[in-house]
Amino acid sequence: MSKLIPILCGVFLFCGLDSRAASDDWKGGRDSSQLHVSALTGLGVIDSSAGFTLIGGLSKKIIEHGFLPDIADSVSMEGQLGPVFVSGGPAWFYSAHLRWDFQKDSAWTLYALGGVAGNVWTISNATRIEFFPRFGIGAIWELTPIVRFRAEISHELLGVGVVFPF
């Protein structure tokens, strides 16, 4: 996990190094897609256990122009679900949150997310269900109009993956 943090920090810092269109950053280039289907993999954390995770996600844009008039922003409702493979057996991670996207330029989108999340974990014959608030940050980089890469960090997930807009 400690090796992934510098990589994610580098991605976020790299977002601000493109000086070609610095005067137009955050002003335009709104994402016209209404739905995003994503798949993330990485490190999932449940209590003091960590393990490999594979999370699927679906988001729907609910506010096209966001709350800030001078910045290209939008708000999406997103749900995520997937297994986290930890010692003691697999657990299921779930999340329902709002994702506030900030469109830096035609390639980069930075976002913040907030909502609720939890997990369901069966150990021996007992099933434990957790429910907690979820906050995180992330970045989406558009490789082509139909394929984007995504990196996300929150207190229960450190993941990278792909996004397919519709």
JSON list of C-alpha atoms in Angstrom, two decimals:
[
{"chain": "A", "resi": 1, "resn": "MET", "atom": "CA", "xyz": [0.00, 0.00, 0.00]},
{"chain": "A", "resi": 2, "resn": "SER", "atom": "CA", "xyz": [2.81, 2.41, 0.82]},
{"chain": "A", "resi": 3, "resn": "LYS", "atom": "CA", "xyz": [4.16, 2.06, -2.74]},
{"chain": "A", "resi": 4, "resn": "LEU", "atom": "CA", "xyz": [0.82, 3.05, -4.31]},
{"chain": "A", "resi": 5, "resn": "ILE", "atom": "CA", "xyz": [0.46, 6.32, -2.40]},
{"chain": "A", "resi": 6, "resn": "PRO", "atom": "CA", "xyz": [3.44, 8.06, -4.12]},
{"chain": "A", "resi": 7, "resn": "ILE", "atom": "CA", "xyz": [2.13, 6.87, -7.50]},
{"chain": "A", "resi": 8, "resn": "LEU", "atom": "CA", "xyz": [-1.33, 8.35, -6.87]},
{"chain": "A", "resi": 9, "resn": "CYS", "atom": "CA", "xyz": [0.22, 11.59, -5.57]},
{"chain": "A", "resi": 10, "resn": "GLY", "atom": "CA", "xyz": [2.28, 11.78, -8.76]},
{"chain": "A", "resi": 11, "resn": "VAL", "atom": "CA", "xyz": [-0.85, 11.35, -10.87]},
{"chain": "A", "resi": 12, "resn": "PHE", "atom": "CA", "xyz": [-2.58, 14.20, -9.04]},
{"chain": "A", "resi": 13, "resn": "LEU", "atom": "CA", "xyz": [0.47, 16.47, -9.35]},
{"chain": "A", "resi": 14, "resn": "PHE", "atom": "CA", "xyz": [0.83, 15.63, -13.04]},
{"chain": "A", "resi": 15, "resn": "CYS", "atom": "CA", "xyz": [-2.67, 16.98, -13.62]},
{"chain": "A", "resi": 16, "resn": "GLY", "atom": "CA", "xyz": [-1.43, 20.51, -13.06]},
{"chain": "A", "resi": 17, "resn": "LEU", "atom": "CA", "xyz": [1.75, 20.30, -15.19]},
{"chain": "A", "resi": 18, "resn": "ASP", "atom": "CA", "xyz": [0.16, 20.66, -18.64]},
{"chain": "A", "resi": 19, "resn": "SER", "atom": "CA", "xyz": [0.71, 24.32, -19.56]},
{"chain": "A", "resi": 20, "resn": "ARG", "atom": "CA", "xyz": [-0.74, 24.12, -23.11]},
{"chain": "A", "resi": 21, "resn": "ALA", "atom": "CA", "xyz": [-4.21, 25.22, -22.09]},
{"chain": "A", "resi": 22, "resn": "ALA", "atom": "CA", "xyz": [-3.63, 26.47, -18.56]},
{"chain": "A", "resi": 23, "resn": "SER", "atom": "CA", "xyz": [-5.72, 29.59, -19.13]},
{"chain": "A", "resi": 24, "resn": "ASP", "atom": "CA", "xyz": [-8.73, 27.43, -20.05]},
{"chain": "A", "resi": 25, "resn": "ASP", "atom": "CA", "xyz": [-8.35, 24.89, -17.27]},
{"chain": "A", "resi": 26, "resn": "TRP", "atom": "CA", "xyz": [-11.49, 24.27, -15.22]},
{"chain": "A", "resi": 27, "resn": "LYS", "atom": "CA", "xyz": [-13.58, 26.46, -17.59]},
{"chain": "A", "resi": 28, "resn": "GLY", "atom": "CA", "xyz": [-14.97, 24.18, -20.26]},
{"chain": "A", "resi": 29, "resn": "GLY", "atom": "CA", "xyz": [-14.85, 20.76, -21.81]},
{"chain": "A", "resi": 30, "resn": "ARG", "atom": "CA", "xyz": [-17.77, 19.39, -19.84]},
{"chain": "A", "resi": 31, "resn": "ASP", "atom": "CA", "xyz": [-18.26, 15.63, -20.01]},
{"chain": "A", "resi": 32, "resn": "SER", "atom": "CA", "xyz": [-21.33, 14.96, -22.16]},
{"chain": "A", "resi": 33, "resn": "SER", "atom": "CA", "xyz": [-21.77, 11.34, -21.04]},
{"chain": "A", "resi": 34, "resn": "GLN", "atom": "CA", "xyz": [-24.60, 10.64, -18.60]},
{"chain": "A", "resi": 35, "resn": "LEU", "atom": "CA", "xyz": [-23.59, 7.15, -17.42]},
{"chain": "A", "resi": 36, "resn": "HIS", "atom": "CA", "xyz": [-20.25, 5.67, -16.38]},
{"chain": "A", "resi": 37, "resn": "VAL", "atom": "CA", "xyz": [-19.55, 1.96, -15.89]},
{"chain": "A", "resi": 38, "resn": "SER", "atom": "CA", "xyz": [-16.30, 1.32, -14.05]},
{"chain": "A", "resi": 39, "resn": "ALA", "atom": "CA", "xyz": [-14.15, -1.50, -12.71]},
{"chain": "A", "resi": 40, "resn": "LEU", "atom": "CA", "xyz": [-11.55, -0.90, -10.01]},
{"chain": "A", "resi": 41, "resn": "THR", "atom": "CA", "xyz": [-8.97, -3.23, -8.53]},
{"chain": "A", "resi": 42, "resn": "GLY", "atom": "CA", "xyz": [-6.53, -2.67, -5.73]},
{"chain": "A", "resi": 43, "resn": "LEU", "atom": "CA", "xyz": [-6.38, -2.78, -1.96]},
{"chain": "A", "resi": 44, "resn": "GLY", "atom": "CA", "xyz": [-9.54, -3.05, 0.12]},
{"chain": "A", "resi": 45, "resn": "VAL", "atom": "CA", "xyz": [-9.48, -2.56, 3.88]},
{"chain": "A", "resi": 46, "resn": "ILE", "atom": "CA", "xyz": [-11.89, -4.12, 6.37]},
{"chain": "A", "resi": 47, "resn": "ASP", "atom": "CA", "xyz": [-11.17, -3.35, 10.03]},
{"chain": "A", "resi": 48, "resn": "SER", "atom": "CA", "xyz": [-7.47, -4.18, 10.41]},
{"chain": "A", "resi": 49, "resn": "SER", "atom": "CA", "xyz": [-7.42, -6.63, 7.49]},
{"chain": "A", "resi": 50, "resn": "ALA", "atom": "CA", "xyz": [-6.46, -5.70, 3.95]},
{"chain": "A", "resi": 51, "resn": "GLY", "atom": "CA", "xyz": [-6.67, -7.65, 0.74]},
{"chain": "A", "resi": 52, "resn": "PHE", "atom": "CA", "xyz": [-7.15, -7.70, -3.00]},
{"chain": "A", "resi": 53, "resn": "THR", "atom": "CA", "xyz": [-10.42, -6.22, -4.19]},
{"chain": "A", "resi": 54, "resn": "LEU", "atom": "CA", "xyz": [-12.37, -6.03, -7.44]},
{"chain": "A", "resi": 55, "resn": "ILE", "atom": "CA", "xyz": [-15.09, -3.37, -7.40]},
{"chain": "A", "resi": 56, "resn": "GLY", "atom": "CA", "xyz": [-17.67, -2.67, -10.09]},
{"chain": "A", "resi": 57, "resn": "GLY", "atom": "CA", "xyz": [-19.40, 0.69, -10.28]},
{"chain": "A", "resi": 58, "resn": "LEU", "atom": "CA", "xyz": [-22.26, 2.45, -12.04]},
{"chain": "A", "resi": 59, "resn": "SER", "atom": "CA", "xyz": [-22.82, 6.21, -11.96]},
{"chain": "A", "resi": 60, "resn": "LYS", "atom": "CA", "xyz": [-25.56, 8.48, -13.33]},
{"chain": "A", "resi": 61, "resn": "LYS", "atom": "CA", "xyz": [-25.08, 12.22, -13.74]},
{"chain": "A", "resi": 62, "resn": "ILE", "atom": "CA", "xyz": [-27.77, 14.05, -11.74]},
{"chain": "A", "resi": 63, "resn": "ILE", "atom": "CA", "xyz": [-26.55, 17.68, -11.94]},
{"chain": "A", "resi": 64, "resn": "GLU", "atom": "CA", "xyz": [-25.11, 18.67, -15.31]},
{"chain": "A", "resi": 65, "resn": "HIS", "atom": "CA", "xyz": [-23.51, 22.02, -14.43]},
{"chain": "A", "resi": 66, "resn": "GLY", "atom": "CA", "xyz": [-22.69, 21.64, -10.76]},
{"chain": "A", "resi": 67, "resn": "PHE", "atom": "CA", "xyz": [-22.66, 24.34, -8.12]},
{"chain": "A", "resi": 68, "resn": "LEU", "atom": "CA", "xyz": [-19.79, 26.59, -9.20]},
{"chain": "A", "resi": 69, "resn": "PRO", "atom": "CA", "xyz": [-20.63, 28.90, -12.11]},
{"chain": "A", "resi": 70, "resn": "ASP", "atom": "CA", "xyz": [-17.02, 29.58, -13.23]},
{"chain": "A", "resi": 71, "resn": "ILE", "atom": "CA", "xyz": [-15.82, 25.97, -13.09]},
{"chain": "A", "resi": 72, "resn": "ALA", "atom": "CA", "xyz": [-16.75, 22.98, -15.24]},
{"chain": "A", "resi": 73, "resn": "ASP", "atom": "CA", "xyz": [-18.22, 20.69, -12.59]},
{"chain": "A", "resi": 74, "resn": "SER", "atom": "CA", "xyz": [-20.99, 18.12, -12.38]},
{"chain": "A", "resi": 75, "resn": "VAL", "atom": "CA", "xyz": [-22.47, 15.77, -9.79]},
{"chain": "A", "resi": 76, "resn": "SER", "atom": "CA", "xyz": [-23.18, 12.06, -10.27]},
{"chain": "A", "resi": 77, "resn": "MET", "atom": "CA", "xyz": [-24.85, 9.46, -8.09]},
{"chain": "A", "resi": 78, "resn": "GLU", "atom": "CA", "xyz": [-22.69, 6.33, -7.94]},
{"chain": "A", "resi": 79, "resn": "GLY", "atom": "CA", "xyz": [-22.97, 2.82, -6.55]},
{"chain": "A", "resi": 80, "resn": "GLN", "atom": "CA", "xyz": [-20.11, 0.36, -6.13]},
{"chain": "A", "resi": 81, "resn": "LEU", "atom": "CA", "xyz": [-20.09, -3.32, -5.18]},
{"chain": "A", "resi": 82, "resn": "GLY", "atom": "CA", "xyz": [-17.51, -6.07, -5.11]},
{"chain": "A", "resi": 83, "resn": "PRO", "atom": "CA", "xyz": [-15.55, -8.65, -3.14]},
{"chain": "A", "resi": 84, "resn": "VAL", "atom": "CA", "xyz": [-12.59, -7.97, -0.87]},
{"chain": "A", "resi": 85, "resn": "PHE", "atom": "CA", "xyz": [-10.39, -11.04, -0.39]},
{"chain": "A", "resi": 86, "resn": "VAL", "atom": "CA", "xyz": [-9.02, -10.91, 3.17]},
{"chain": "A", "resi": 87, "resn": "SER", "atom": "CA", "xyz": [-7.83, -13.61, 5.55]},
{"chain": "A", "resi": 88, "resn": "GLY", "atom": "CA", "xyz": [-10.78, -15.34, 7.14]},
{"chain": "A", "resi": 89, "resn": "GLY", "atom": "CA", "xyz": [-12.78, -15.36, 3.92]},
{"chain": "A", "resi": 90, "resn": "PRO", "atom": "CA", "xyz": [-14.04, -12.91, 1.33]},
{"chain": "A", "resi": 91, "resn": "ALA", "atom": "CA", "xyz": [-16.16, -9.93, 2.30]},
{"chain": "A", "resi": 92, "resn": "TRP", "atom": "CA", "xyz": [-18.47, -7.82, 0.13]},
{"chain": "A", "resi": 93, "resn": "PHE", "atom": "CA", "xyz": [-17.86, -4.08, -0.09]},
{"chain": "A", "resi": 94, "resn": "TYR", "atom": "CA", "xyz": [-20.72, -1.75, -1.04]},
{"chain": "A", "resi": 95, "resn": "SER", "atom": "CA", "xyz": [-21.00, 2.01, -1.44]},
{"chain": "A", "resi": 96, "resn": "ALA", "atom": "CA", "xyz": [-23.65, 4.56, -2.43]},
{"chain": "A", "resi": 97, "resn": "HIS", "atom": "CA", "xyz": [-22.30, 8.08, -2.78]},
{"chain": "A", "resi": 98, "resn": "LEU", "atom": "CA", "xyz": [-22.29, 11.33, -4.72]},
{"chain": "A", "resi": 99, "resn": "ARG", "atom": "CA", "xyz": [-19.29, 12.05, -6.92]},
{"chain": "A", "resi": 100, "resn": "TRP", "atom": "CA", "xyz": [-18.50, 15.71, -7.61]},
{"chain": "A", "resi": 101, "resn": "ASP", "atom": "CA", "xyz": [-16.44, 15.92, -10.82]},
{"chain": "A", "resi": 102, "resn": "PHE", "atom": "CA", "xyz": [-14.21, 18.88, -11.66]},
{"chain": "A", "resi": 103, "resn": "GLN", "atom": "CA", "xyz": [-13.27, 18.88, -15.38]},
{"chain": "A", "resi": 104, "resn": "LYS", "atom": "CA", "xyz": [-9.71, 20.26, -15.55]},
{"chain": "A", "resi": 105, "resn": "ASP", "atom": "CA", "xyz": [-9.36, 19.95, -19.33]},
{"chain": "A", "resi": 106, "resn": "SER", "atom": "CA", "xyz": [-10.41, 17.58, -22.10]},
{"chain": "A", "resi": 107, "resn": "ALA", "atom": "CA", "xyz": [-8.31, 14.73, -20.62]},
{"chain": "A", "resi": 108, "resn": "TRP", "atom": "CA", "xyz": [-8.36, 15.11, -16.83]},
{"chain": "A", "resi": 109, "resn": "THR", "atom": "CA", "xyz": [-11.19, 15.08, -14.31]},
{"chain": "A", "resi": 110, "resn": "LEU", "atom": "CA", "xyz": [-10.58, 15.29, -10.58]},
{"chain": "A", "resi": 111, "resn": "TYR", "atom": "CA", "xyz": [-13.34, 14.30, -8.19]},
{"chain": "A", "resi": 112, "resn": "ALA", "atom": "CA", "xyz": [-14.41, 14.12, -4.58]},
{"chain": "A", "resi": 113, "resn": "LEU", "atom": "CA", "xyz": [-16.91, 11.62, -3.27]},
{"chain": "A", "resi": 114, "resn": "GLY", "atom": "CA", "xyz": [-19.05, 11.37, -0.18]},
{"chain": "A", "resi": 115, "resn": "GLY", "atom": "CA", "xyz": [-21.79, 9.04, 0.94]},
{"chain": "A", "resi": 116, "resn": "VAL", "atom": "CA", "xyz": [-22.27, 5.79, 2.78]},
{"chain": "A", "resi": 117, "resn": "ALA", "atom": "CA", "xyz": [-20.49, 2.46, 2.49]},
{"chain": "A", "resi": 118, "resn": "GLY", "atom": "CA", "xyz": [-20.03, -0.77, 4.33]},
{"chain": "A", "resi": 119, "resn": "ASN", "atom": "CA", "xyz": [-19.25, -4.42, 4.06]},
{"chain": "A", "resi": 120, "resn": "VAL", "atom": "CA", "xyz": [-20.74, -7.81, 4.72]},
{"chain": "A", "resi": 121, "resn": "TRP", "atom": "CA", "xyz": [-18.32, -10.39, 6.08]},
{"chain": "A", "resi": 122, "resn": "THR", "atom": "CA", "xyz": [-19.06, -13.98, 7.08]},
{"chain": "A", "resi": 123, "resn": "ILE", "atom": "CA", "xyz": [-16.56, -15.47, 9.52]},
{"chain": "A", "resi": 124, "resn": "SER", "atom": "CA", "xyz": [-17.23, -19.05, 10.64]},
{"chain": "A", "resi": 125, "resn": "ASN", "atom": "CA", "xyz": [-21.01, -19.12, 11.14]},
{"chain": "A", "resi": 126, "resn": "ALA", "atom": "CA", "xyz": [-21.44, -15.43, 12.00]},
{"chain": "A", "resi": 127, "resn": "THR", "atom": "CA", "xyz": [-22.25, -12.70, 9.49]},
{"chain": "A", "resi": 128, "resn": "ARG", "atom": "CA", "xyz": [-21.12, -9.19, 10.31]},
{"chain": "A", "resi": 129, "resn": "ILE", "atom": "CA", "xyz": [-22.62, -6.18, 8.53]},
{"chain": "A", "resi": 130, "resn": "GLU", "atom": "CA", "xyz": [-20.96, -2.76, 8.78]},
{"chain": "A", "resi": 131, "resn": "PHE", "atom": "CA", "xyz": [-22.25, 0.63, 7.70]},
{"chain": "A", "resi": 132, "resn": "PHE", "atom": "CA", "xyz": [-20.19, 3.85, 7.79]},
{"chain": "A", "resi": 133, "resn": "PRO", "atom": "CA", "xyz": [-19.71, 7.24, 6.06]},
{"chain": "A", "resi": 134, "resn": "ARG", "atom": "CA", "xyz": [-17.46, 7.29, 3.03]},
{"chain": "A", "resi": 135, "resn": "PHE", "atom": "CA", "xyz": [-15.29, 10.13, 1.73]},
{"chain": "A", "resi": 136, "resn": "GLY", "atom": "CA", "xyz": [-12.56, 10.02, -0.91]},
{"chain": "A", "resi": 137, "resn": "ILE", "atom": "CA", "xyz": [-10.81, 11.64, -3.85]},
{"chain": "A", "resi": 138, "resn": "GLY", "atom": "CA", "xyz": [-9.85, 10.47, -7.30]},
{"chain": "A", "resi": 139, "resn": "ALA", "atom": "CA", "xyz": [-8.88, 11.26, -10.85]},
{"chain": "A", "resi": 140, "resn": "ILE", "atom": "CA", "xyz": [-10.11, 10.13, -14.26]},
{"chain": "A", "resi": 141, "resn": "TRP", "atom": "CA", "xyz": [-7.88, 10.35, -17.32]},
{"chain": "A", "resi": 142, "resn": "GLU", "atom": "CA", "xyz": [-9.42, 10.06, -20.79]},
{"chain": "A", "resi": 143, "resn": "LEU", "atom": "CA", "xyz": [-7.29, 7.83, -23.01]},
{"chain": "A", "resi": 144, "resn": "THR", "atom": "CA", "xyz": [-9.84, 7.67, -25.84]},
{"chain": "A", "resi": 145, "resn": "PRO", "atom": "CA", "xyz": [-13.48, 8.84, -26.04]},
{"chain": "A", "resi": 146, "resn": "ILE", "atom": "CA", "xyz": [-14.63, 5.35, -24.98]},
{"chain": "A", "resi": 147, "resn": "VAL", "atom": "CA", "xyz": [-11.89, 4.33, -22.49]},
{"chain": "A", "resi": 148, "resn": "ARG", "atom": "CA", "xyz": [-10.79, 6.24, -19.41]},
{"chain": "A", "resi": 149, "resn": "PHE", "atom": "CA", "xyz": [-8.52, 5.30, -16.52]},
{"chain": "A", "resi": 150, "resn": "ARG", "atom": "CA", "xyz": [-9.48, 5.97, -12.91]},
{"chain": "A", "resi": 151, "resn": "ALA", "atom": "CA", "xyz": [-7.60, 6.14, -9.61]},
{"chain": "A", "resi": 152, "resn": "GLU", "atom": "CA", "xyz": [-9.37, 6.49, -6.27]},
{"chain": "A", "resi": 153, "resn": "ILE", "atom": "CA", "xyz": [-8.42, 6.63, -2.62]},
{"chain": "A", "resi": 154, "resn": "SER", "atom": "CA", "xyz": [-10.60, 6.54, 0.48]},
{"chain": "A", "resi": 155, "resn": "HIS", "atom": "CA", "xyz": [-10.17, 5.07, 3.96]},
{"chain": "A", "resi": 156, "resn": "GLU", "atom": "CA", "xyz": [-11.42, 1.63, 2.83]},
{"chain": "A", "resi": 157, "resn": "LEU", "atom": "CA", "xyz": [-10.26, 1.48, -0.80]},
{"chain": "A", "resi": 158, "resn": "LEU", "atom": "CA", "xyz": [-7.13, 2.25, -2.80]},
{"chain": "A", "resi": 159, "resn": "GLY", "atom": "CA", "xyz": [-7.89, 1.36, -6.39]},
{"chain": "A", "resi": 160, "resn": "VAL", "atom": "CA", "xyz": [-7.15, 1.86, -10.05]},
{"chain": "A", "resi": 161, "resn": "GLY", "atom": "CA", "xyz": [-9.21, 0.79, -13.02]},
{"chain": "A", "resi": 162, "resn": "VAL", "atom": "CA", "xyz": [-11.11, 1.69, -16.15]},
{"chain": "A", "resi": 163, "resn": "VAL", "atom": "CA", "xyz": [-14.24, 3.73, -16.90]},
{"chain": "A", "resi": 164, "resn": "PHE", "atom": "CA", "xyz": [-16.53, 3.36, -19.89]},
{"chain": "A", "resi": 165, "resn": "PRO", "atom": "CA", "xyz": [-18.77, 6.40, -20.53]},
{"chain": "A", "resi": 166, "resn": "PHE", "atom": "CA", "xyz": [-22.23, 6.19, -22.14]}
]
